[in-house]
């Protein structure tokens, strides 16, 4: 093993640069990458880093591990989307917010000492569930916030990110930014408590969803996850650890929530809790008429201010343009031995499309006798296909973790680690019927390659001070096309076909003047980003200069060009 010592620069720098060269695929950027690697090794040598597969930063006081191990680099170079690949120079496994801050301050020191090629970019990665390489960086360090139970050794001591801390009295939990929501749930259930607002998939990091919004079927009632946070600890692009909330450093607090990682790395979040239910009554009903479907969905979310016994706790829905999708991967709601067939209904769908309303009622076992009455009273007001009511009952945890169970099945068949050209749109209520005619009954045809979610949310549940952007209408819909690309010889399931279809959908919306907003947005030019943020764009730019003036954070979003390096992302 070779070591980088203060008085022996030349030999280890050459070895490290050679290692980094193995990860470079774009020959036009090779010199830039090598210069960056050279400068990075200068930094490593300056602080006395041991250049093994995993290494410590003793002179910076970092308790975690800085790794150049090929397996770590490979993991950090891809994401769930599997459409981009961008290997970092190194991967940091932090043990604390101090580790994150010291790394960023080291970047500033390197930039000051080395000039143009002295700095490096920094990107936080939770569970790597981004679609278009948003958590990648080819010119710096990926911070793996999700330790996955991994503990780090420094000297003879062992350290790891802090565990969740629950305040039973005040009903909140303090969690590490890389904590997965499934682990947050496990930590709070022991106190009979749970977060109020969720995402459909729990194997996402707290910092990741709070940087985007965090939505699911509870958002109509409690708002997105960013509306259920009391307080944050954030490491800014200046290397400062700042506590922020509505009262303390509110500008940073609102900037970070929905801020796509542009202003700082969330290292702690204080999440609002509520008493956890024990059971869930899970109901699905079908519609052949889109107007009736959306009218009922909008009525259901209008009940948000009603007492618990007069509303559902979760309202979602999905579109069925392909009969097989009624038994889709999002859940095991219907038994494979008894699949539901569209042809079994007398109501033939208009344009070959059906719509499924998905609703739940939470309850405690002691209150189960009243659940039937509450559900029946609400269902009486809906205009669904009468013979299409399907009901199941399950534990609260099993409902929240429903998508993960489907994931395990897909993994066993080799159908999970495939490209995911997902497209998530917020569509204003006033244009959702036009969207239906042009997309569901038009562009998509009968081939979708994955679930299509559709459900409304109340705009007033979103704090306008946050960085997140939504349509102007008081009610807007999430339309999520969650497709998987398969290399099976079927043209309509290929990555090229599905990506082109996404472009067609966006082009249709632009042509028809449907002012959609992308959720988990992906743009490549400043003009597109300015249009996306609209009236928030000037403030977004000002906050960037305040909290990350060198533009080193979350460069995979491609919003701001870093002042130190050149983006070298490589398409799949």
Coordinates of C-alpha atoms in Angstrom, one line a residue:
X1 CA 0.0 0.0 0.0
X2 CA 1.3 3.4 -0.9
X3 CA 0.9 6.4 1.4
X4 CA 0.7 10.2 0.7
X5 CA 3.1 11.9 3.1
X6 CA 3.9 15.6 3.2
X7 CA 7.5 15.0 1.9
X8 CA 6.7 12.3 -0.8
X9 CA 4.2 13.9 -3.1
X10 CA 5.2 12.8 -6.6
X11 CA 4.8 9.0 -6.5
X12 CA 1.4 8.7 -4.7
X13 CA -0.1 11.5 -6.7
X14 CA 0.8 9.7 -10.0
X15 CA -0.7 6.5 -8.6
X16 CA -3.9 8.1 -7.5
X17 CA -4.3 10.0 -10.8
X18 CA -3.9 6.7 -12.7
X19 CA -6.7 5.2 -10.6
X20 CA -9.0 8.0 -11.3
X21 CA -8.2 7.7 -15.0
X22 CA -9.9 4.3 -15.0
X23 CA -13.2 6.0 -14.3
X24 CA -13.0 8.5 -17.1
X25 CA -15.0 7.7 -20.3
X26 CA -15.3 11.1 -22.0
X27 CA -11.8 11.5 -23.6
X28 CA -12.4 15.2 -24.3
X29 CA -12.6 15.8 -20.5
X30 CA -9.6 13.6 -19.6
X31 CA -7.1 16.4 -19.0
X32 CA -9.5 18.3 -16.8
X33 CA -10.3 15.2 -14.8
X34 CA -6.6 14.4 -14.3
X35 CA -5.9 17.9 -13.2
X36 CA -8.7 17.7 -10.7
X37 CA -7.4 14.4 -9.4
X38 CA -3.9 15.9 -9.1
X39 CA -5.2 18.8 -7.1
X40 CA -7.4 16.5 -5.0
X41 CA -4.3 14.4 -4.2
X42 CA -2.5 17.6 -3.2
X43 CA -5.3 18.3 -0.7
X44 CA -5.1 14.7 0.5
X45 CA -1.3 15.0 1.0
X46 CA -1.7 18.3 2.7
X47 CA -4.0 17.0 5.4
X48 CA -2.1 13.7 5.8
X49 CA -4.6 11.3 4.3
X50 CA -3.8 7.6 4.2
X51 CA -4.5 6.6 0.6
X52 CA -5.8 3.1 1.1
X53 CA -9.1 1.9 -0.3
X54 CA -10.7 3.7 2.6
X55 CA -9.0 6.5 4.4
X56 CA -9.1 8.9 7.3
X57 CA -8.7 12.6 7.5
X58 CA -7.0 12.9 11.0
X59 CA -5.7 16.4 10.5
X60 CA -9.1 17.7 9.6
X61 CA -10.6 15.9 12.6
X62 CA -13.0 13.8 10.4
X63 CA -14.4 10.8 12.2
X64 CA -15.9 9.2 9.1
X65 CA -14.1 7.6 6.1
X66 CA -13.0 9.1 2.8
X67 CA -13.0 6.3 0.2
X68 CA -11.6 5.8 -3.3
X69 CA -12.5 2.1 -3.2
X70 CA -13.8 1.2 -6.7
X71 CA -17.0 -0.4 -5.3
X72 CA -17.8 2.9 -3.4
X73 CA -17.0 5.0 -6.4
X74 CA -19.2 2.7 -8.7
X75 CA -22.1 2.9 -6.3
X76 CA -21.9 6.7 -6.2
X77 CA -21.6 7.0 -9.9
X78 CA -25.1 5.7 -10.7
X79 CA -28.6 6.2 -9.4
X80 CA -32.1 4.6 -9.6
X81 CA -32.7 6.2 -13.0
X82 CA -29.7 4.3 -14.5
X83 CA -29.6 6.8 -17.3
X84 CA -26.4 8.7 -16.4
X85 CA -23.0 7.6 -15.0
X86 CA -20.6 10.0 -13.4
X87 CA -17.9 8.6 -11.1
X88 CA -16.7 10.9 -8.3
X89 CA -13.1 11.4 -7.2
X90 CA -13.9 10.0 -3.8
X91 CA -16.8 9.1 -1.4
X92 CA -17.1 10.4 2.1
X93 CA -19.0 8.3 4.7
X94 CA -19.5 10.9 7.4
X95 CA -20.1 10.2 11.1
X96 CA -21.4 13.7 11.9
X97 CA -22.4 17.1 10.6
X98 CA -18.9 18.2 11.6
X99 CA -17.4 15.8 9.0
X100 CA -19.5 17.3 6.3
X101 CA -18.6 20.9 7.3
X102 CA -14.9 20.1 7.5
X103 CA -14.9 18.5 4.0
X104 CA -16.5 21.7 2.6
X105 CA -14.1 23.9 4.4
X106 CA -11.3 21.8 3.0
X107 CA -12.7 22.5 -0.5
X108 CA -12.5 26.2 0.1
X109 CA -8.9 25.9 1.4
X110 CA -7.9 23.8 -1.7
X111 CA -9.5 26.3 -4.0
X112 CA -7.7 29.2 -2.4
X113 CA -4.3 27.4 -2.5
X114 CA -4.6 25.8 -6.0
X115 CA -6.7 28.2 -8.0
X116 CA -8.9 27.1 -10.8
X117 CA -8.3 23.3 -10.4
X118 CA -7.9 23.4 -6.6
X119 CA -11.5 23.1 -5.6
X120 CA -13.9 20.3 -6.0
X121 CA -17.7 19.8 -6.0
X122 CA -19.7 18.2 -3.2
X123 CA -22.9 16.2 -3.6
X124 CA -25.0 14.6 -0.9
X125 CA -26.5 11.1 -1.7
X126 CA -29.2 9.5 0.4
X127 CA -30.5 6.3 -1.1
X128 CA -29.6 7.3 -4.6
X129 CA -33.2 7.3 -5.8
X130 CA -32.7 10.2 -8.2
X131 CA -33.6 9.7 -11.8
X132 CA -31.2 11.9 -13.9
X133 CA -28.0 11.9 -12.0
X134 CA -29.0 14.7 -9.5
X135 CA -26.8 13.3 -6.7
X136 CA -23.8 12.6 -8.8
X137 CA -20.6 14.7 -9.3
X138 CA -17.7 13.8 -11.4
X139 CA -15.4 16.5 -10.1
X140 CA -15.4 16.0 -6.4
X141 CA -16.8 14.1 -3.5
X142 CA -20.1 12.3 -3.0
X143 CA -21.2 12.3 0.6
X144 CA -23.0 9.0 1.3
X145 CA -25.4 10.2 3.9
X146 CA -27.1 6.8 4.2
X147 CA -24.7 4.8 6.3
X148 CA -26.8 1.7 6.0
X149 CA -25.8 0.7 9.5
X150 CA -22.1 1.1 8.6
X151 CA -19.9 2.3 11.5
X152 CA -16.7 4.2 10.9
X153 CA -13.4 3.6 12.8
X154 CA -11.0 6.4 13.8
X155 CA -8.1 5.2 15.8
X156 CA -9.4 2.7 18.3
X157 CA -12.8 4.3 18.5
X158 CA -16.0 3.7 16.5
X159 CA -18.4 6.4 15.4
X160 CA -21.5 6.6 13.3
X161 CA -24.2 9.2 12.4
X162 CA -26.6 9.9 15.3
X163 CA -29.6 7.7 15.9
X164 CA -33.2 9.1 15.9
X165 CA -34.2 10.8 19.1
X166 CA -38.0 10.9 19.9
X167 CA -39.7 13.5 22.1
X168 CA -42.8 11.7 23.2
X169 CA -44.1 14.7 25.0
X170 CA -43.7 17.2 22.2
X171 CA -44.4 14.7 19.4
X172 CA -41.3 15.2 17.2
X173 CA -38.3 13.1 16.2
X174 CA -34.8 14.4 15.5
X175 CA -33.2 12.4 12.7
X176 CA -29.9 12.3 10.7
X177 CA -30.3 13.7 7.2
X178 CA -29.4 10.3 5.7
X179 CA -31.8 8.3 7.8
X180 CA -34.3 6.3 5.7
X181 CA -38.0 6.9 6.3
X182 CA -38.5 3.3 7.1
X183 CA -36.0 3.6 10.0
X184 CA -37.7 6.8 11.1
X185 CA -41.0 4.9 11.3
X186 CA -39.4 2.0 13.2
X187 CA -37.9 4.4 15.7
X188 CA -41.2 6.3 16.4
X189 CA -43.6 3.4 16.5
X190 CA -42.0 2.3 19.8
X191 CA -43.6 5.4 21.3
X192 CA -46.9 4.9 19.6
X193 CA -46.1 7.8 17.2
X194 CA -45.4 8.2 13.5
X195 CA -44.8 11.1 11.0
X196 CA -47.9 12.5 9.4
X197 CA -46.9 12.9 5.8
X198 CA -45.2 10.2 3.8
X199 CA -43.9 9.2 0.4
X200 CA -45.2 6.0 -1.3
X201 CA -41.7 4.4 -1.0
X202 CA -40.1 4.5 2.5
X203 CA -36.5 3.6 1.4
X204 CA -35.7 7.2 0.7
X205 CA -33.6 9.5 2.9
X206 CA -35.0 12.3 5.0
X207 CA -32.7 14.9 3.5
X208 CA -33.5 13.7 0.0
X209 CA -37.3 14.0 0.2
X210 CA -37.1 17.3 2.1
X211 CA -34.9 18.7 -0.7
X212 CA -37.7 18.0 -3.1
X213 CA -41.0 18.1 -1.3
X214 CA -42.0 14.6 -0.2
X215 CA -45.5 13.7 -1.3
X216 CA -48.0 10.9 -1.1
X217 CA -51.7 10.4 -0.5
X218 CA -51.6 12.2 2.9
X219 CA -50.5 15.5 1.3
X220 CA -54.0 16.8 0.7
X221 CA -54.6 16.7 4.5
X222 CA -51.2 17.4 6.1
X223 CA -49.3 18.9 3.2
X224 CA -46.0 17.6 1.8
X225 CA -43.2 16.4 4.1
X226 CA -41.6 19.9 3.8
X227 CA -44.7 21.3 5.6
X228 CA -44.2 18.9 8.5
X229 CA -40.7 20.0 9.7
X230 CA -40.0 22.0 12.8
X231 CA -36.3 22.6 12.5
X232 CA -33.2 21.7 10.5
X233 CA -29.4 21.6 10.9
X234 CA -27.8 22.5 7.6
X235 CA -24.2 22.5 6.4
X236 CA -24.0 25.4 3.9
X237 CA -21.7 25.7 0.9
X238 CA -19.7 28.0 3.1
X239 CA -18.9 25.1 5.5
X240 CA -21.0 26.5 8.3
X241 CA -23.3 24.3 10.4
X242 CA -26.5 26.4 10.9
X243 CA -29.6 25.6 12.9
X244 CA -32.7 27.0 11.2
X245 CA -36.5 27.1 11.6
X246 CA -39.3 29.5 11.1
X247 CA -37.9 31.6 13.9
X248 CA -34.1 31.1 13.5
X249 CA -32.4 31.7 10.2
X250 CA -35.7 31.4 8.4
X251 CA -34.2 32.4 5.0
X252 CA -32.0 29.3 5.0
X253 CA -34.8 27.1 6.4
X254 CA -37.2 28.0 3.6
X255 CA -34.5 27.9 1.0
X256 CA -33.4 24.3 1.8
X257 CA -37.0 22.9 1.9
X258 CA -37.6 22.0 -1.7
X259 CA -34.3 23.6 -2.6
X260 CA -32.9 20.6 -4.6
X261 CA -29.8 20.5 -2.4
X262 CA -28.6 23.9 -3.7
X263 CA -28.1 25.8 -0.4
X264 CA -26.8 23.2 2.0
X265 CA -26.8 19.6 3.1
X266 CA -29.4 18.6 5.7
X267 CA -27.7 16.8 8.6
X268 CA -30.6 16.9 11.1
X269 CA -34.4 17.3 10.7
X270 CA -37.0 17.7 13.4
X271 CA -40.1 15.9 12.1
X272 CA -43.6 16.4 13.4
X273 CA -45.3 13.3 14.7
X274 CA -48.9 12.1 15.5
X275 CA -50.4 9.1 17.3
X276 CA -49.8 6.1 15.0
X277 CA -52.9 4.1 13.9
X278 CA -52.8 0.3 14.2
X279 CA -54.8 -0.7 11.1
X280 CA -55.7 0.5 7.6
X281 CA -58.8 -0.1 5.6
X282 CA -57.6 0.0 2.0
X283 CA -60.2 0.6 -0.7
X284 CA -60.1 0.8 -4.5
X285 CA -62.9 1.7 -6.8
X286 CA -63.0 2.1 -10.6
X287 CA -64.3 4.8 -12.9
X288 CA -64.8 4.8 -16.7
X289 CA -65.6 8.5 -16.7
X290 CA -62.7 10.9 -16.1
X291 CA -65.0 13.8 -15.1
X292 CA -66.6 11.7 -12.4
X293 CA -63.2 10.5 -11.2
X294 CA -61.7 13.9 -10.8
X295 CA -64.8 15.4 -9.3
X296 CA -64.8 12.7 -6.6
X297 CA -61.1 13.1 -5.9
X298 CA -61.5 16.9 -5.6
X299 CA -64.5 16.5 -3.2
X300 CA -62.5 14.0 -1.0
X301 CA -59.6 16.4 -0.6
X302 CA -61.9 19.3 0.2
X303 CA -62.8 17.4 3.4
X304 CA -59.4 18.1 4.9
X305 CA -60.7 20.3 7.7
X306 CA -63.4 17.8 8.7
X307 CA -63.2 15.6 11.8
X308 CA -61.3 12.4 11.3
X309 CA -64.4 10.3 11.1
X310 CA -65.7 12.3 8.2
X311 CA -62.8 12.0 5.8
X312 CA -60.4 9.5 4.4
X313 CA -56.8 9.6 5.5
X314 CA -55.2 9.0 2.1
X315 CA -56.4 9.8 -1.4
X316 CA -54.5 8.7 -4.5
X317 CA -55.4 7.2 -7.8
X318 CA -54.0 5.7 -11.0
X319 CA -54.7 5.5 -14.7
X320 CA -55.2 2.1 -16.4
X321 CA -54.5 2.3 -20.1
X322 CA -53.3 -1.3 -20.2
X323 CA -55.4 -4.0 -18.5
X324 CA -52.4 -5.6 -16.9
X325 CA -51.6 -2.4 -14.9
X326 CA -54.6 -2.9 -12.6
X327 CA -52.4 -5.5 -10.9
X328 CA -49.3 -3.3 -11.0
X329 CA -46.0 -3.4 -9.1
X330 CA -46.9 -0.6 -6.7
X331 CA -48.7 -3.0 -4.4
X332 CA -50.0 -6.5 -3.9
X333 CA -53.5 -5.2 -3.3
X334 CA -55.1 -7.7 -5.7
X335 CA -54.2 -11.4 -5.3
X336 CA -52.3 -12.8 -8.3
X337 CA -54.6 -15.9 -8.0
X338 CA -57.6 -13.7 -8.5
X339 CA -56.6 -10.8 -10.8
X340 CA -59.2 -8.1 -11.7
X341 CA -60.1 -7.9 -15.4
X342 CA -61.3 -4.7 -17.0
X343 CA -63.5 -6.9 -19.3
X344 CA -65.4 -8.1 -16.3
X345 CA -67.2 -4.7 -15.9
X346 CA -70.3 -3.8 -17.8
X347 CA -69.2 -0.1 -18.0
X348 CA -66.9 -0.1 -21.0
X349 CA -64.2 2.6 -20.5
X350 CA -64.3 5.6 -22.7
X351 CA -61.3 5.6 -25.0
X352 CA -60.1 2.3 -23.5
X353 CA -59.0 4.0 -20.2
X354 CA -60.1 3.3 -16.7
X355 CA -59.3 5.3 -13.6
X356 CA -58.8 3.8 -10.1
X357 CA -59.5 5.8 -6.9
X358 CA -57.4 4.5 -4.0
X359 CA -58.4 5.6 -0.5
X360 CA -57.7 4.5 3.1
X361 CA -59.2 4.9 6.5
X362 CA -56.8 4.6 9.5
X363 CA -58.1 3.1 12.8
X364 CA -57.3 1.4 16.0
X365 CA -58.5 -2.1 16.6
X366 CA -60.7 -0.9 19.5
X367 CA -62.6 1.4 17.0
X368 CA -63.1 -1.2 14.3
X369 CA -66.9 -1.4 14.7
X370 CA -67.3 2.2 13.5
X371 CA -65.0 1.9 10.5
X372 CA -67.6 0.2 8.3
X373 CA -70.1 3.0 9.0
X374 CA -67.6 5.8 8.3
X375 CA -66.4 4.2 5.0
X376 CA -69.9 3.5 3.8
X377 CA -71.1 7.0 4.5
X378 CA -68.2 8.4 2.4
X379 CA -68.5 5.9 -0.4
X380 CA -72.2 6.8 -0.8
X381 CA -71.2 10.2 -2.1
X382 CA -69.0 8.8 -4.9
X383 CA -69.9 8.1 -8.5
X384 CA -67.8 5.0 -9.2
X385 CA -68.6 1.8 -11.1
X386 CA -70.9 0.1 -8.5
X387 CA -69.5 -3.4 -8.9
X388 CA -65.9 -2.3 -8.7
X389 CA -65.4 -1.9 -4.9
X390 CA -62.3 -3.8 -3.7
X391 CA -61.3 -3.8 0.0
X392 CA -58.5 -5.1 2.1
X393 CA -57.4 -4.7 5.7
X394 CA -53.9 -4.6 6.9
X395 CA -51.5 -3.3 9.6
X396 CA -50.5 0.3 9.3
X397 CA -46.8 -0.5 8.8
X398 CA -47.6 -3.0 6.0
X399 CA -49.6 -0.4 4.1
X400 CA -46.9 2.2 4.4
X401 CA -44.2 -0.3 3.3
X402 CA -46.3 -1.7 0.4
X403 CA -44.0 -0.6 -2.4
X404 CA -40.9 -2.2 -0.9
X405 CA -42.6 -5.6 -0.9
X406 CA -43.2 -5.2 -4.6
X407 CA -39.6 -4.1 -5.0
X408 CA -38.3 -7.4 -3.5
X409 CA -40.4 -9.4 -6.0
X410 CA -39.1 -7.4 -9.0
X411 CA -35.5 -7.7 -7.7
X412 CA -35.9 -11.5 -7.6
X413 CA -36.9 -11.4 -11.3
X414 CA -34.1 -8.9 -12.3
X415 CA -36.6 -6.2 -13.2
X416 CA -35.7 -3.6 -10.6
X417 CA -32.2 -2.5 -11.7
X418 CA -33.3 -1.2 -15.1
X419 CA -33.5 2.3 -16.5
X420 CA -36.4 4.4 -15.1
X421 CA -37.3 7.3 -17.4
X422 CA -39.8 8.6 -14.9
X423 CA -41.7 11.9 -15.5
X424 CA -43.5 13.6 -12.6
X425 CA -45.7 16.6 -13.3
X426 CA -47.9 18.9 -11.3
X427 CA -50.9 19.7 -13.5
X428 CA -53.3 22.6 -12.7
X429 CA -56.9 21.4 -11.9
X430 CA -58.2 23.7 -14.7
X431 CA -56.4 21.8 -17.4
X432 CA -56.5 18.2 -16.1
X433 CA -59.3 17.2 -18.5
X434 CA -57.2 18.5 -21.4
X435 CA -54.2 16.5 -20.1
X436 CA -56.4 13.4 -20.0
X437 CA -57.6 13.8 -23.6
X438 CA -54.1 14.6 -25.0
X439 CA -52.0 12.1 -22.9
X440 CA -54.0 9.3 -21.3
X441 CA -56.3 8.9 -24.3
X442 CA -53.7 10.2 -26.9
X443 CA -50.0 10.0 -26.7
X444 CA -49.7 7.0 -24.4
X445 CA -51.8 4.6 -26.5
X446 CA -52.0 1.2 -24.9
X447 CA -48.4 0.8 -23.9
X448 CA -47.2 2.4 -20.6
X449 CA -44.5 0.1 -19.1
X450 CA -45.4 1.1 -15.5
X451 CA -47.9 2.7 -13.2
X452 CA -49.4 6.1 -13.8
X453 CA -50.4 7.9 -10.6
X454 CA -52.9 10.7 -10.5
X455 CA -54.2 12.5 -7.5
X456 CA -55.0 16.1 -6.4
X457 CA -53.5 18.3 -3.7
X458 CA -54.5 21.5 -1.9
X459 CA -52.1 24.3 -2.7
X460 CA -52.6 26.1 0.6
X461 CA -51.0 23.1 2.3
X462 CA -47.7 24.1 0.7
X463 CA -45.7 27.0 2.3
X464 CA -45.0 29.6 -0.5
X465 CA -41.8 30.6 1.3
X466 CA -40.2 27.3 0.5
X467 CA -38.2 26.8 -2.7
X468 CA -40.7 24.3 -4.1
X469 CA -42.8 25.5 -7.0
X470 CA -46.4 24.4 -7.8
X471 CA -49.0 25.5 -10.3
X472 CA -51.1 28.6 -9.7
X473 CA -54.5 26.8 -9.3
X474 CA -55.7 26.3 -5.7
X475 CA -55.9 22.6 -6.5
X476 CA -53.4 20.8 -8.7
X477 CA -52.7 17.1 -9.6
X478 CA -49.7 15.0 -9.4
X479 CA -49.3 12.9 -12.6
X480 CA -46.5 10.5 -12.2
X481 CA -45.5 8.3 -15.1
X482 CA -43.4 5.6 -13.3
X483 CA -42.1 3.6 -16.3
X484 CA -39.3 1.0 -16.5
X485 CA -37.3 0.5 -19.7
X486 CA -36.6 -3.1 -20.7
X487 CA -34.1 -4.5 -23.1
X488 CA -36.4 -7.3 -24.3
X489 CA -36.8 -6.5 -28.0
X490 CA -40.2 -4.8 -27.5
X491 CA -39.8 -1.3 -29.1
X492 CA -42.5 0.3 -26.9
X493 CA -40.6 -0.7 -23.7
X494 CA -37.2 0.6 -24.7
X495 CA -35.5 3.5 -23.1
X496 CA -35.4 5.4 -26.3
X497 CA -39.2 5.0 -26.9
X498 CA -40.2 6.0 -23.4
X499 CA -37.8 9.0 -23.3
X500 CA -39.2 10.2 -26.6
X501 CA -42.7 9.8 -25.2
X502 CA -41.8 12.0 -22.2
X503 CA -40.6 14.7 -24.6
X504 CA -43.9 14.4 -26.5
X505 CA -45.8 14.9 -23.3
X506 CA -43.9 18.0 -22.4
X507 CA -44.2 19.3 -25.9
X508 CA -47.9 18.8 -25.9
X509 CA -48.3 20.7 -22.6
X510 CA -46.2 23.6 -24.0
X511 CA -48.2 23.7 -27.2
X512 CA -51.5 23.6 -25.5
X513 CA -50.5 26.1 -22.8
X514 CA -50.9 23.7 -19.9
X515 CA -48.6 25.3 -17.3
X516 CA -47.3 22.1 -15.7
X517 CA -44.5 22.1 -13.1
X518 CA -42.1 19.2 -13.0
X519 CA -41.7 17.5 -9.6
X520 CA -38.2 16.1 -9.2
X521 CA -37.4 18.5 -12.1
X522 CA -34.7 17.9 -14.7
X523 CA -33.5 20.7 -16.9
X524 CA -30.1 21.5 -18.5
X525 CA -30.2 25.2 -19.3
X526 CA -30.5 28.3 -17.1
X527 CA -33.4 29.5 -19.2
X528 CA -35.4 26.3 -18.4
X529 CA -34.6 26.6 -14.7
X530 CA -35.6 30.3 -14.7
X531 CA -38.9 29.3 -16.3
X532 CA -39.4 26.5 -13.9
X533 CA -39.0 28.7 -10.8
X534 CA -40.8 31.6 -12.3
X535 CA -41.2 34.5 -9.9
X536 CA -39.1 32.6 -7.3
X537 CA -36.0 32.6 -9.6
X538 CA -34.4 35.9 -8.5
X539 CA -34.7 34.9 -4.9
X540 CA -33.4 31.4 -5.7
X541 CA -30.3 33.0 -7.3
X542 CA -29.8 35.4 -4.3
X543 CA -30.0 32.5 -1.8
X544 CA -27.5 30.5 -3.9
X545 CA -24.9 33.4 -3.7
X546 CA -25.5 33.7 0.0
X547 CA -25.3 30.1 1.1
X548 CA -23.2 28.5 -1.7
X549 CA -21.3 31.3 -3.4
X550 CA -18.8 29.0 -5.1
X551 CA -21.7 26.8 -6.5
X552 CA -20.1 23.6 -5.3
X553 CA -23.2 21.9 -4.0
X554 CA -25.5 19.5 -5.9
X555 CA -24.0 20.2 -9.3
X556 CA -25.8 17.1 -10.7
X557 CA -29.0 19.2 -10.8
X558 CA -27.3 21.4 -13.5
X559 CA -28.9 24.6 -12.2
X560 CA -25.7 26.5 -11.6
X561 CA -22.3 26.0 -13.1
X562 CA -19.6 25.6 -10.4
X563 CA -16.9 28.2 -10.3
X564 CA -14.2 25.5 -9.9
X565 CA -14.9 22.7 -12.4
X566 CA -16.6 21.5 -15.6
X567 CA -19.5 19.1 -15.5
X568 CA -18.5 15.8 -17.1
X569 CA -21.6 13.6 -16.8
X570 CA -21.7 10.7 -19.2
X571 CA -25.0 9.5 -20.6
X572 CA -25.8 5.9 -20.4

